[in-house]
Tab-separated table of C-alpha atoms and ligand atoms in Angstrom:
chain	number	residue	atom	x	y	z
A	1	MET	CA	-12.411	-43.562	-18.874
A	2	ALA	CA	-13.973	-46.598	-17.295
A	3	GLN	CA	-12.067	-49.806	-17.601
A	4	THR	CA	-13.770	-52.490	-19.657
A	5	LEU	CA	-13.916	-56.236	-20.038
A	6	ASP	CA	-13.722	-55.843	-23.810
A	7	THR	CA	-10.327	-57.399	-24.494
A	8	PRO	CA	-8.577	-60.590	-23.325
A	9	ALA	CA	-5.996	-58.444	-21.479
A	10	ALA	CA	-8.751	-56.512	-19.682
A	11	ARG	CA	-10.468	-59.748	-18.747
A	12	ARG	CA	-7.230	-61.225	-17.384
A	13	ASP	CA	-6.709	-58.029	-15.430
A	14	ALA	CA	-10.157	-58.389	-13.839
A	15	LEU	CA	-9.288	-61.962	-12.880
A	16	ARG	CA	-6.040	-60.746	-11.354
A	17	ARG	CA	-7.880	-58.121	-9.323
A	18	MET	CA	-10.259	-60.759	-7.962
A	19	LEU	CA	-7.242	-62.880	-7.028
A	20	LEU	CA	-5.666	-59.875	-5.330
A	21	VAL	CA	-8.772	-59.350	-3.171
A	22	ARG	CA	-8.826	-63.053	-2.265
A	23	GLU	CA	-5.133	-63.135	-1.382
A	24	PHE	CA	-5.257	-59.808	0.483
A	25	GLU	CA	-7.929	-61.294	2.692
A	26	ASN	CA	-6.043	-64.580	3.114
A	27	ARG	CA	-3.219	-62.520	4.582
A	28	VAL	CA	-5.603	-60.481	6.733
A	29	ARG	CA	-7.199	-63.699	8.031
A	30	ASP	CA	-3.829	-65.163	8.986
A	31	ARG	CA	-2.235	-62.027	10.365
A	32	PHE	CA	-5.378	-61.244	12.368
A	33	ALA	CA	-5.325	-64.785	13.818
A	34	ASP	CA	-1.721	-64.116	14.851
A	35	ASN	CA	-2.797	-60.937	16.648
A	36	GLU	CA	-0.818	-58.708	14.314
A	37	ILE	CA	-3.879	-56.732	13.222
A	38	PRO	CA	-5.854	-54.868	15.878
A	39	GLY	CA	-9.604	-54.325	15.941
A	40	PHE	CA	-12.174	-56.296	14.022
A	41	VAL	CA	-12.037	-57.569	10.443
A	42	HIS	CA	-14.855	-58.711	8.167
A	43	LEU	CA	-13.802	-60.608	5.054
A	44	SER	CA	-15.599	-60.587	1.725
A	45	GLN	CA	-14.202	-63.798	0.257
A	46	GLY	CA	-16.734	-65.239	-2.168
A	47	GLN	CA	-17.980	-61.765	-3.117
A	48	GLU	CA	-14.991	-60.671	-5.256
A	49	ALA	CA	-16.917	-60.556	-8.534
A	50	VAL	CA	-19.302	-57.915	-7.183
A	51	ALA	CA	-16.520	-55.555	-6.132
A	52	VAL	CA	-14.415	-56.054	-9.259
A	53	GLY	CA	-17.312	-56.224	-11.710
A	54	ALA	CA	-18.902	-53.030	-10.386
A	55	CYS	CA	-15.695	-51.014	-10.077
A	56	THR	CA	-14.581	-52.038	-13.563
A	57	ALA	CA	-17.609	-50.143	-14.829
A	58	LEU	CA	-16.501	-46.975	-13.018
A	59	THR	CA	-13.985	-44.282	-13.925
A	60	ASP	CA	-11.330	-42.819	-11.641
A	61	ASP	CA	-13.633	-39.809	-11.201
A	62	ASP	CA	-16.552	-41.863	-9.919
A	63	TYR	CA	-17.060	-42.315	-6.197
A	64	ILE	CA	-17.962	-45.336	-4.143
A	65	THR	CA	-19.206	-45.776	-0.603
A	66	SER	CA	-18.786	-49.005	1.280
A	67	THR	CA	-19.576	-50.999	4.390
A	68	HIS	CA	-17.762	-52.803	7.198
A	69	ARG	CA	-16.789	-55.387	4.515
A	70	ALA	CA	-14.783	-52.952	2.414
A	71	HIS	CA	-11.456	-54.538	1.417
A	72	GLY	CA	-12.673	-55.804	-1.962
A	73	HIS	CA	-14.391	-52.549	-2.892
A	74	SER	CA	-11.307	-50.552	-1.893
A	75	LEU	CA	-8.846	-52.673	-3.887
A	76	ALA	CA	-11.190	-52.836	-6.863
A	77	LYS	CA	-11.502	-49.029	-6.876
A	78	GLY	CA	-7.737	-48.662	-7.030
A	79	LEU	CA	-6.377	-48.462	-3.493
A	80	GLU	CA	-2.965	-50.094	-3.194
A	81	PRO	CA	-2.743	-53.258	-1.087
A	82	ASP	CA	0.298	-52.106	0.903
A	83	ARG	CA	-1.234	-48.861	2.154
A	84	LEU	CA	-4.607	-50.546	2.715
A	85	LEU	CA	-2.945	-53.242	4.805
A	86	ALA	CA	-0.922	-50.616	6.683
A	87	GLU	CA	-4.256	-48.987	7.559
A	88	LEU	CA	-5.488	-52.275	9.005
A	89	TYR	CA	-2.258	-52.515	11.012
A	90	GLY	CA	-2.959	-49.033	12.420
A	91	LYS	CA	0.169	-47.579	10.842
A	92	GLU	CA	0.917	-44.017	9.817
A	93	ALA	CA	1.430	-45.101	6.175
A	94	GLY	CA	-2.172	-46.324	5.977
A	95	TYR	CA	-4.741	-44.425	3.945
A	96	CYS	CA	-6.129	-42.737	7.076
A	97	GLY	CA	-2.849	-42.591	8.958
A	98	GLY	CA	-3.814	-45.769	10.780
A	99	ARG	CA	-6.728	-44.066	12.525
A	100	GLY	CA	-9.497	-45.742	10.544
A	101	GLY	CA	-8.589	-49.409	10.322
A	102	SER	CA	-10.562	-51.911	8.307
A	103	MET	CA	-14.005	-50.454	8.962
A	104	HIS	CA	-13.326	-46.763	8.362
A	105	VAL	CA	-10.909	-46.684	5.450
A	106	ALA	CA	-11.388	-43.802	3.022
A	107	ASP	CA	-9.283	-42.400	0.199
A	108	LEU	CA	-10.671	-39.462	-1.712
A	109	ASP	CA	-7.849	-39.617	-4.278
A	110	ASN	CA	-9.214	-42.949	-5.465
A	111	GLY	CA	-12.862	-41.972	-5.162
A	112	MET	CA	-13.377	-44.091	-2.055
A	113	LEU	CA	-15.626	-41.975	0.176
A	114	GLY	CA	-15.408	-44.349	3.057
A	115	ALA	CA	-16.202	-47.653	4.681
A	116	GLN	CA	-19.186	-47.278	7.004
A	117	PRO	CA	-19.463	-49.647	9.959
A	118	ILE	CA	-22.924	-48.363	10.851
A	119	VAL	CA	-25.202	-50.678	8.917
A	120	GLY	CA	-26.871	-48.786	6.080
A	121	ALA	CA	-24.764	-45.642	6.455
A	122	SER	CA	-23.099	-46.089	3.068
A	123	VAL	CA	-26.462	-45.395	1.427
A	124	PRO	CA	-27.218	-41.810	2.561
A	125	LEU	CA	-23.538	-41.015	2.091
A	126	GLY	CA	-23.826	-42.105	-1.556
A	127	THR	CA	-27.052	-40.177	-1.989
A	128	GLY	CA	-25.273	-37.112	-0.599
A	129	ALA	CA	-22.512	-37.584	-3.161
A	130	GLY	CA	-25.206	-37.849	-5.815
A	131	ILE	CA	-26.617	-34.484	-4.704
A	132	THR	CA	-23.147	-32.967	-5.094
A	133	ALA	CA	-22.833	-34.463	-8.561
A	134	GLN	CA	-26.206	-33.083	-9.594
A	135	LEU	CA	-25.626	-29.601	-8.145
A	136	THR	CA	-22.252	-29.320	-9.846
A	137	ASP	CA	-23.304	-30.872	-13.171
A	138	ALA	CA	-20.542	-33.391	-12.659
A	139	ASP	CA	-19.858	-36.187	-15.101
A	140	TRP	CA	-19.336	-38.786	-12.415
A	141	VAL	CA	-21.669	-41.061	-10.507
A	142	ALA	CA	-21.740	-42.350	-6.948
A	143	THR	CA	-21.924	-46.103	-6.523
A	144	VAL	CA	-23.123	-47.373	-3.174
A	145	PHE	CA	-22.253	-50.796	-1.836
A	146	CYS	CA	-24.471	-52.102	0.936
A	147	GLY	CA	-25.540	-55.473	2.307
A	148	ASP	CA	-28.900	-57.249	2.306
A	149	GLY	CA	-29.175	-56.637	6.050
A	150	SER	CA	-28.841	-52.905	5.554
A	151	VAL	CA	-31.970	-52.869	3.428
A	152	ALA	CA	-33.939	-53.415	6.651
A	153	ALA	CA	-32.658	-50.078	8.008
A	154	GLY	CA	-34.850	-46.969	7.774
A	155	GLN	CA	-32.157	-44.606	6.560
A	156	VAL	CA	-31.623	-46.821	3.506
A	157	HIS	CA	-35.213	-46.319	2.324
A	158	GLU	CA	-35.124	-42.602	2.998
A	159	ALA	CA	-31.912	-42.210	1.026
A	160	ILE	CA	-32.967	-44.345	-1.938
A	161	ASN	CA	-36.342	-42.623	-2.057
A	162	LEU	CA	-34.673	-39.212	-2.125
A	163	ALA	CA	-32.214	-40.294	-4.815
A	164	ALA	CA	-35.084	-41.655	-6.903
A	165	THR	CA	-37.284	-38.588	-6.465
A	166	TRP	CA	-34.480	-36.183	-7.342
A	167	HIS	CA	-33.133	-38.418	-10.174
A	168	LEU	CA	-29.676	-38.397	-8.648
A	169	PRO	CA	-26.762	-40.072	-10.459
A	170	VAL	CA	-26.379	-42.957	-8.038
A	171	VAL	CA	-26.062	-46.719	-8.528
A	172	PHE	CA	-27.134	-48.785	-5.520
A	173	VAL	CA	-25.413	-52.172	-5.428
A	174	VAL	CA	-26.911	-54.397	-2.753
A	175	GLU	CA	-24.696	-57.383	-2.068
A	176	ASN	CA	-27.128	-60.059	-1.017
A	177	ASN	CA	-24.779	-62.584	0.592
A	178	GLN	CA	-27.812	-64.181	2.263
A	179	TYR	CA	-26.812	-63.435	5.832
A	180	SER	CA	-26.604	-60.359	8.028
A	181	GLU	CA	-24.432	-61.101	11.009
A	182	GLY	CA	-26.299	-64.045	12.618
A	183	MET	CA	-29.565	-63.790	10.697
A	184	THR	CA	-30.649	-65.475	7.505
A	185	PHE	CA	-32.208	-63.466	4.703
A	186	ASP	CA	-35.690	-64.926	5.398
A	187	GLU	CA	-35.578	-63.941	9.041
A	188	GLN	CA	-35.124	-60.337	8.023
A	189	HIS	CA	-37.086	-59.822	4.816
A	190	ASN	CA	-40.577	-60.653	3.614
A	191	VAL	CA	-39.698	-60.615	-0.096
A	192	GLU	CA	-37.808	-63.147	-2.136
A	193	ASP	CA	-35.820	-60.577	-4.090
A	194	LEU	CA	-34.790	-57.234	-2.657
A	195	ALA	CA	-34.833	-55.831	-6.189
A	196	GLU	CA	-38.650	-55.952	-5.976
A	197	MET	CA	-38.413	-53.002	-3.597
A	198	ALA	CA	-37.167	-50.813	-6.439
A	199	ALA	CA	-40.747	-50.578	-7.737
A	200	GLY	CA	-41.672	-48.794	-4.515
A	201	TYR	CA	-39.159	-46.079	-5.294
A	202	GLY	CA	-40.104	-45.944	-8.970
A	203	ILE	CA	-36.671	-46.969	-10.200
A	204	PRO	CA	-35.420	-50.054	-12.072
A	205	GLY	CA	-34.516	-53.065	-9.956
A	206	GLU	CA	-32.014	-55.454	-11.476
A	207	ILE	CA	-31.083	-58.889	-10.191
A	208	VAL	CA	-27.631	-60.067	-11.148
A	209	ASP	CA	-25.571	-63.192	-10.482
A	210	GLY	CA	-22.957	-61.819	-8.108
A	211	GLN	CA	-20.611	-64.720	-8.861
A	212	ASP	CA	-20.379	-63.666	-12.503
A	213	VAL	CA	-18.014	-60.729	-12.913
A	214	THR	CA	-19.147	-60.052	-16.480
A	215	ALA	CA	-22.809	-59.882	-15.500
A	216	VAL	CA	-22.080	-57.493	-12.628
A	217	TYR	CA	-19.921	-55.311	-14.872
A	218	GLU	CA	-22.564	-55.090	-17.612
A	219	THR	CA	-25.375	-54.350	-15.175
A	220	VAL	CA	-23.483	-51.610	-13.331
A	221	ALA	CA	-22.164	-50.120	-16.598
A	222	ALA	CA	-25.748	-49.813	-17.876
A	223	ALA	CA	-26.924	-48.334	-14.556
A	224	ARG	CA	-24.057	-45.841	-14.655
A	225	GLU	CA	-25.022	-44.737	-18.188
A	226	ARG	CA	-28.603	-44.307	-17.036
A	227	ALA	CA	-27.494	-42.219	-14.052
A	228	LEU	CA	-25.250	-40.037	-16.213
A	229	ALA	CA	-28.056	-39.476	-18.694
A	230	GLY	CA	-30.088	-37.893	-15.903
A	231	ASP	CA	-32.483	-40.825	-15.609
A	232	GLY	CA	-31.756	-41.427	-11.934
A	233	PRO	CA	-30.646	-44.326	-9.828
A	234	THR	CA	-30.857	-48.088	-10.327
A	235	PHE	CA	-31.211	-50.658	-7.566
A	236	VAL	CA	-28.941	-53.611	-8.372
A	237	GLU	CA	-29.256	-56.737	-6.248
A	238	ALA	CA	-26.199	-58.969	-6.658
A	239	LYS	CA	-26.856	-62.489	-5.349
A	240	THR	CA	-23.655	-63.662	-3.745
A	241	TYR	CA	-22.209	-65.515	-0.771
A	242	ARG	CA	-19.564	-64.958	1.873
A	243	TYR	CA	-17.273	-67.839	2.760
A	244	ARG	CA	-15.972	-66.615	6.099
A	245	GLY	CA	-18.010	-65.833	9.194
A	246	HIS	CA	-19.586	-62.447	9.706
A	247	PHE	CA	-16.367	-61.420	11.451
A	248	GLU	CA	-13.183	-63.355	12.048
A	249	GLY	CA	-13.930	-65.557	15.052
A	250	ASP	CA	-17.654	-65.988	14.270
A	251	GLU	CA	-18.697	-69.563	15.117
A	252	GLU	CA	-21.407	-69.446	12.434
A	253	PRO	CA	-24.189	-71.380	14.177
A	254	TYR	CA	-26.654	-70.140	11.562
A	255	ARG	CA	-25.388	-72.262	8.637
A	256	THR	CA	-23.748	-75.575	7.814
A	257	ARG	CA	-20.183	-76.189	6.717
A	258	GLU	CA	-21.580	-78.200	3.785
A	259	GLU	CA	-23.424	-75.156	2.470
A	260	VAL	CA	-20.227	-73.082	2.517
A	261	GLU	CA	-18.216	-75.847	0.861
A	262	GLU	CA	-20.816	-76.264	-1.861
A	263	TRP	CA	-20.575	-72.579	-2.788
A	264	GLU	CA	-16.783	-72.738	-2.732
A	265	ALA	CA	-16.758	-75.812	-4.967
A	266	GLU	CA	-19.495	-74.862	-7.411
A	267	ARG	CA	-19.964	-71.107	-7.475
A	268	ASP	CA	-16.589	-69.594	-6.766
A	269	PRO	CA	-16.310	-66.375	-8.819
A	270	ILE	CA	-12.583	-66.783	-9.464
A	271	ASP	CA	-12.850	-70.428	-10.576
A	272	LEU	CA	-15.830	-69.613	-12.791
A	273	TYR	CA	-14.062	-66.744	-14.536
A	274	ARG	CA	-10.838	-68.664	-14.874
A	275	GLU	CA	-12.733	-71.513	-16.555
A	276	GLU	CA	-14.548	-69.080	-18.823
A	277	LEU	CA	-11.321	-67.412	-19.985
A	278	ALA	CA	-9.584	-70.763	-20.419
A	279	ALA	CA	-12.494	-72.100	-22.500
A	280	ALA	CA	-12.274	-69.005	-24.725
A	281	GLY	CA	-8.571	-69.668	-25.265
A	282	GLU	CA	-7.621	-66.472	-23.390
A	283	LEU	CA	-5.844	-67.993	-20.406
A	284	THR	CA	-3.452	-70.896	-20.102
A	285	ASP	CA	-2.658	-72.731	-16.876
A	286	ASP	CA	0.827	-71.221	-16.990
A	287	GLN	CA	-0.578	-67.714	-17.301
A	288	PHE	CA	-2.898	-68.321	-14.362
A	289	GLU	CA	-0.089	-69.682	-12.184
A	290	ALA	CA	2.109	-66.703	-13.098
A	291	MET	CA	-0.752	-64.384	-12.136
A	292	ARG	CA	-1.164	-66.158	-8.825
A	293	ALA	CA	2.567	-65.966	-8.099
A	294	ASP	CA	2.609	-62.275	-8.979
A	295	VAL	CA	-0.302	-61.575	-6.618
A	296	ALA	CA	1.379	-63.603	-3.841
A	297	GLU	CA	4.565	-61.579	-4.289
A	298	THR	CA	2.596	-58.315	-4.193
A	299	MET	CA	1.007	-59.433	-0.948
A	300	ASP	CA	4.328	-60.619	0.575
A	301	GLU	CA	5.630	-57.124	-0.046
A	302	ALA	CA	2.463	-55.540	1.343
A	303	VAL	CA	2.731	-57.530	4.579
A	304	GLU	CA	6.370	-56.512	5.018
A	305	PHE	CA	5.469	-52.898	4.293
A	306	ALA	CA	2.616	-52.875	6.812
A	307	ARG	CA	4.589	-54.679	9.505
A	308	ASN	CA	7.591	-52.397	9.234
A	309	ALA	CA	5.734	-49.121	8.796
A	310	ASP	CA	5.878	-46.592	11.623
A	311	GLU	CA	3.245	-46.347	14.318
A	312	PRO	CA	1.473	-42.970	14.422
A	313	ALA	CA	3.114	-40.659	16.973
A	314	PRO	CA	1.066	-40.437	20.215
A	315	GLU	CA	1.235	-36.659	20.130
A	316	ASP	CA	-0.597	-36.737	16.769
A	317	ALA	CA	-3.611	-38.533	18.238
A	318	TYR	CA	-5.901	-35.504	17.841
A	319	ASP	CA	-4.772	-34.707	14.287
A	320	ASP	CA	-7.557	-35.013	11.719
A	321	VAL	CA	-10.212	-35.233	14.430
A	322	PHE	CA	-11.398	-31.627	14.247
A	323	VAL	CA	-11.470	-29.444	11.139
A	324	GLU	CA	-11.122	-25.723	10.888
A	325	PRO	CA	-14.574	-24.495	9.859
A	326	ALA	CA	-14.670	-23.368	6.237
A	327	PRO	CA	-14.971	-19.557	5.778
A	328	GLU	CA	-18.525	-20.044	4.475
A	329	VAL	CA	-19.478	-21.731	7.721
A	330	GLU	CA	-18.082	-18.854	9.758
A	331	ALA	CA	-19.936	-16.354	7.550
A	332	PHE	CA	-23.139	-18.343	7.990
A	333	ARG	CA	-22.722	-18.374	11.767
A	334	GLU	CA	-22.091	-14.643	11.808
A	335	ARG	CA	-25.234	-14.041	9.781
A	336	MET	CA	-27.246	-16.219	12.142
A	337	ARG	CA	-25.861	-14.365	15.144
A	338	THR	CA	-26.713	-11.005	13.581
A	339	ASP	CA	-30.170	-12.224	12.640
A	340	GLY	CA	-30.766	-13.469	16.159
A	341	GLY	CA	-30.507	-17.177	15.333
A	342	ASP	CA	-28.451	-19.699	17.202
A	343	GLY	CA	-25.432	-19.156	14.975
A	344	GLY	CA	-25.454	-22.748	13.894
A	345	ASP	CA	-23.447	-23.797	16.895
A	346	GLY	CA	-26.380	-25.228	18.798
A	347	ARG	CA	-26.627	-22.559	21.521
B	1	TPP	C1	-26.930	-49.628	12.974
B	1	TPP	C2	-26.157	-50.889	13.251
B	1	TPP	N1	-26.805	-51.964	13.759
B	1	TPP	C3	-26.118	-53.110	13.996
B	1	TPP	C4	-24.776	-53.194	13.738
B	1	TPP	C5	-24.025	-54.497	13.945
B	1	TPP	N2	-23.799	-55.121	12.629
B	1	TPP	C6	-22.654	-54.934	11.958
B	1	TPP	S1	-22.691	-55.658	10.456
B	1	TPP	C7	-24.234	-56.244	10.691
B	1	TPP	C8	-24.925	-57.071	9.636
B	1	TPP	C9	-24.952	-56.407	8.300
B	1	TPP	O1	-25.494	-57.280	7.355
B	1	TPP	P1	-25.454	-56.962	5.829
B	1	TPP	O2	-25.881	-55.557	5.599
B	1	TPP	O3	-26.227	-58.025	5.135
B	1	TPP	O4	-23.915	-57.030	5.458
B	1	TPP	P2	-22.948	-58.290	5.474
B	1	TPP	O5	-22.359	-58.353	6.857
B	1	TPP	O6	-23.756	-59.495	5.145
B	1	TPP	O7	-21.910	-57.991	4.457
B	1	TPP	C10	-24.718	-55.862	11.927
B	1	TPP	C11	-26.063	-56.221	12.446
B	1	TPP	C12	-24.143	-52.043	13.229
B	1	TPP	N3	-22.846	-52.051	12.911
B	1	TPP	N4	-24.840	-50.926	12.962
C-alpha cells in the first residue's frame, strides 16, 4: 500500500520526513566540514518536498533510482538515517558496507536501486527496472529521479524514448533545481520547460511546483496509476531549488546570495507545509517543536551510531566486487562456445 496524505496524521508524518531530510543533511554538512565524512557530498536542502512527495505516492514494492544528490530520496523511500549515515562514514554498518558512500548508496530491501554519480545514469537504470516489471507482470513501478542537467545527456533521451515506446511502468521525476554544477538552466537548455520534451516521446509532461509536497504527491500518484494501468511513463518536471552549493565547498560564482536567501525565506517547502497544516488546524506550534526535537534526537543517535560503527576489515576489500556468474550465464557461455561464438566473455 502506498502511503497517502489523506489524514492529518499522514500529513504530519510527511512534514516530519521532510524535517528528517533537512536535519540529516545539516549533520552531514557539519560533520563533513569537520573532516569526519570522507569523499564528496552533495546536499539536497530546498528539494525535500520532491523526495517526500514522490515517495509518499509509492509502495514498499516500488523501486526508485537516484543521482549524486540521493540522501532525500533514500530517506523518503524508507532507508534508516543511522545506516545511511554510517554508509557516508564508510562504515561496515552502512547500507553498502561502507563501500558506496553518499554517491553510490543502494538498498534493494527498501526498493532503492542505487544512487548514480554518472549524470543521467539513473534514467536507463529505471527504464531497465521498468522492463523487468513489464516482463514479470509486476504490480510495481520504477520511479526515476534525475536532475535538469541530466536531461542534456544522450542516454536520458534514449532511455525515456524506449520506456515510452514500450509503455513501461516508469515515472520520470526531473528535479529542475535550476542549476547543474556551475551552469544555469538557460546555458544548458533551449526550452523554458523541460516537460515540453515529453511531447517528443509521445508521453504526458507534467510541470509541478517542487516546493509543494501535496502537488508532487498528487502528480506522482497519478503518474504511478497510469504506469500501472499499462499506459506507459510520465515525464514530471518538479521546479525546485537547492540551497547549498553543487557540492560542499562550492564557491557558487554562478548565483547571488540574495537569490538563495529569497528562496529560503519565501519558498521553503518545510515552512510552506507547516503553515498550511497550521492554517488547517492540524498542527500546533507545540506539535511542530516536538517533531523537531524528535528528529534532532534521531539524528544525534544516528551520528553516534555512524561514528562508533566499525570500519570495514581491510581483508574484506574485494568482497562484493565480483559476483559468481548465475548458472544461466554459464549455460549461455557454454552454448556460445559450442556454437562457435565468443562465449560471452569477450574473447
Ligand atoms: C557523465 C558525467 N558528466 C559530468 C559529471 C560531473 N557532474 C556531476 S553532477 C553534475 C551536474 C548535474 O546537474 P543536474 O543533473 O541538474 O543535478 P543537480 O546537481 O542539479 O542535482 C555534473 C556535471 C558526471 N558526474 N557525470
